[in-house]
Short mmCIF file of the C-alpha atoms (twelve columns), coordinates in Angstrom:
data_MODEL
# 
_entry.id   MODEL 
# 
loop_
_atom_site.group_PDB 
_atom_site.id 
_atom_site.type_symbol 
_atom_site.label_atom_id 
_atom_site.label_alt_id 
_atom_site.label_comp_id 
_atom_site.label_asym_id 
_atom_site.label_seq_id 
_atom_site.Cartn_x 
_atom_site.Cartn_y 
_atom_site.Cartn_z 
_atom_site.pdbx_PDB_model_num 
ATOM 1  C CA . MET A 1  15.240  -8.210 1.342  1 
ATOM 2  C CA . MET A 2  15.814  -5.369 -1.061 1 
ATOM 3  C CA . ARG A 3  19.047  -3.423 -1.282 1 
ATOM 4  C CA . MET A 4  19.348  0.273  -2.074 1 
ATOM 5  C CA . PRO A 5  19.611  -0.018 -5.903 1 
ATOM 6  C CA . GLU A 6  16.407  -2.080 -6.027 1 
ATOM 7  C CA . VAL A 7  14.572  0.323  -3.722 1 
ATOM 8  C CA . MET A 8  15.705  3.289  -5.804 1 
ATOM 9  C CA . ALA A 9  14.533  1.631  -9.038 1 
ATOM 10 C CA . LEU A 10 11.170  0.629  -7.585 1 
ATOM 11 C CA . THR A 11 10.360  3.935  -5.887 1 
ATOM 12 C CA . GLY A 12 11.983  6.325  -8.341 1 
ATOM 13 C CA . LEU A 13 13.663  8.093  -5.401 1 
ATOM 14 C CA . SER A 14 17.330  9.013  -5.189 1 
ATOM 15 C CA . ARG A 15 19.620  7.652  -2.494 1 
ATOM 16 C CA . THR A 16 19.686  11.072 -0.817 1 
ATOM 17 C CA . THR A 17 15.894  11.353 -0.789 1 
ATOM 18 C CA . ILE A 18 15.515  7.877  0.692  1 
ATOM 19 C CA . TRP A 19 17.949  8.666  3.532  1 
ATOM 20 C CA . ARG A 20 16.288  12.035 4.123  1 
ATOM 21 C CA . ARG A 21 12.870  10.377 4.363  1 
ATOM 22 C CA . LEU A 22 14.276  7.711  6.681  1 
ATOM 23 C CA . ARG A 23 15.500  10.436 9.035  1 
ATOM 24 C CA . ASP A 24 12.140  12.201 9.107  1 
ATOM 25 C CA . GLY A 25 10.184  8.944  9.496  1 
ATOM 26 C CA . SER A 26 8.354   9.079  6.170  1 
ATOM 27 C CA . PHE A 27 9.969   5.938  4.697  1 
ATOM 28 C CA . PRO A 28 10.007  2.344  5.948  1 
ATOM 29 C CA . PRO A 29 12.908  1.642  8.302  1 
ATOM 30 C CA . ALA A 30 15.983  -0.123 7.005  1 
ATOM 31 C CA . VAL A 31 17.117  -3.411 8.527  1 
ATOM 32 C CA . ARG A 32 20.783  -4.013 9.314  1 
ATOM 33 C CA . LEU A 33 22.176  -6.993 7.432  1 
ATOM 34 C CA . GLY A 34 24.874  -8.917 9.232  1 
ATOM 35 C CA . GLY A 35 24.584  -7.464 12.714 1 
ATOM 36 C CA . GLU A 36 25.480  -4.251 14.484 1 
ATOM 37 C CA . ARG A 37 29.018  -3.916 13.194 1 
ATOM 38 C CA . THR A 38 28.105  -3.745 9.517  1 
ATOM 39 C CA . ARG A 39 26.911  -0.786 7.486  1 
ATOM 40 C CA . ALA A 40 24.940  -2.993 5.079  1 
ATOM 41 C CA . VAL A 41 21.202  -2.386 5.203  1 
ATOM 42 C CA . GLY A 42 18.183  -3.599 3.303  1 
ATOM 43 C CA . TRP A 43 14.431  -3.222 3.331  1 
ATOM 44 C CA . ARG A 44 11.738  -5.822 3.653  1 
ATOM 45 C CA . GLU A 45 10.139  -6.085 0.240  1 
ATOM 46 C CA . GLN A 46 6.610   -6.009 1.669  1 
ATOM 47 C CA . ASP A 47 7.378   -2.828 3.633  1 
ATOM 48 C CA . ILE A 48 8.356   -1.066 0.409  1 
ATOM 49 C CA . TYR A 49 5.264   -2.277 -1.467 1 
ATOM 50 C CA . ASP A 50 3.022   -1.269 1.455  1 
ATOM 51 C CA . TRP A 51 4.640   2.179  1.498  1 
ATOM 52 C CA . ILE A 52 4.059   2.588  -2.258 1 
ATOM 53 C CA . ASP A 53 0.425   1.502  -1.823 1 
ATOM 54 C CA . SER A 54 -0.029  4.062  0.955  1 
ATOM 55 C CA . LEU A 55 0.902   6.838  -1.487 1 
ATOM 56 C CA . SER A 56 -1.793  5.904  -3.976 1 
ATOM 57 C CA . PRO A 57 -5.098  7.711  -3.550 1 
ATOM 58 C CA . ALA A 58 -7.958  5.395  -2.618 1 
ATOM 59 C CA . ALA A 59 -10.089 4.440  -5.608 1 
# 
């Protein structure tokens, strides 16, 4: 699992841009860490890499 600082570093996106893209469905969904009552979220590492790959034009 990747937390927000790692996702920001890897994608080059700001926290605000990531949340904006989450809302409009153009970023991989976050996964709650620790159940419903926590605000902590993370992303599956493979989801982030797949998303990055989807942005690259096909060679």
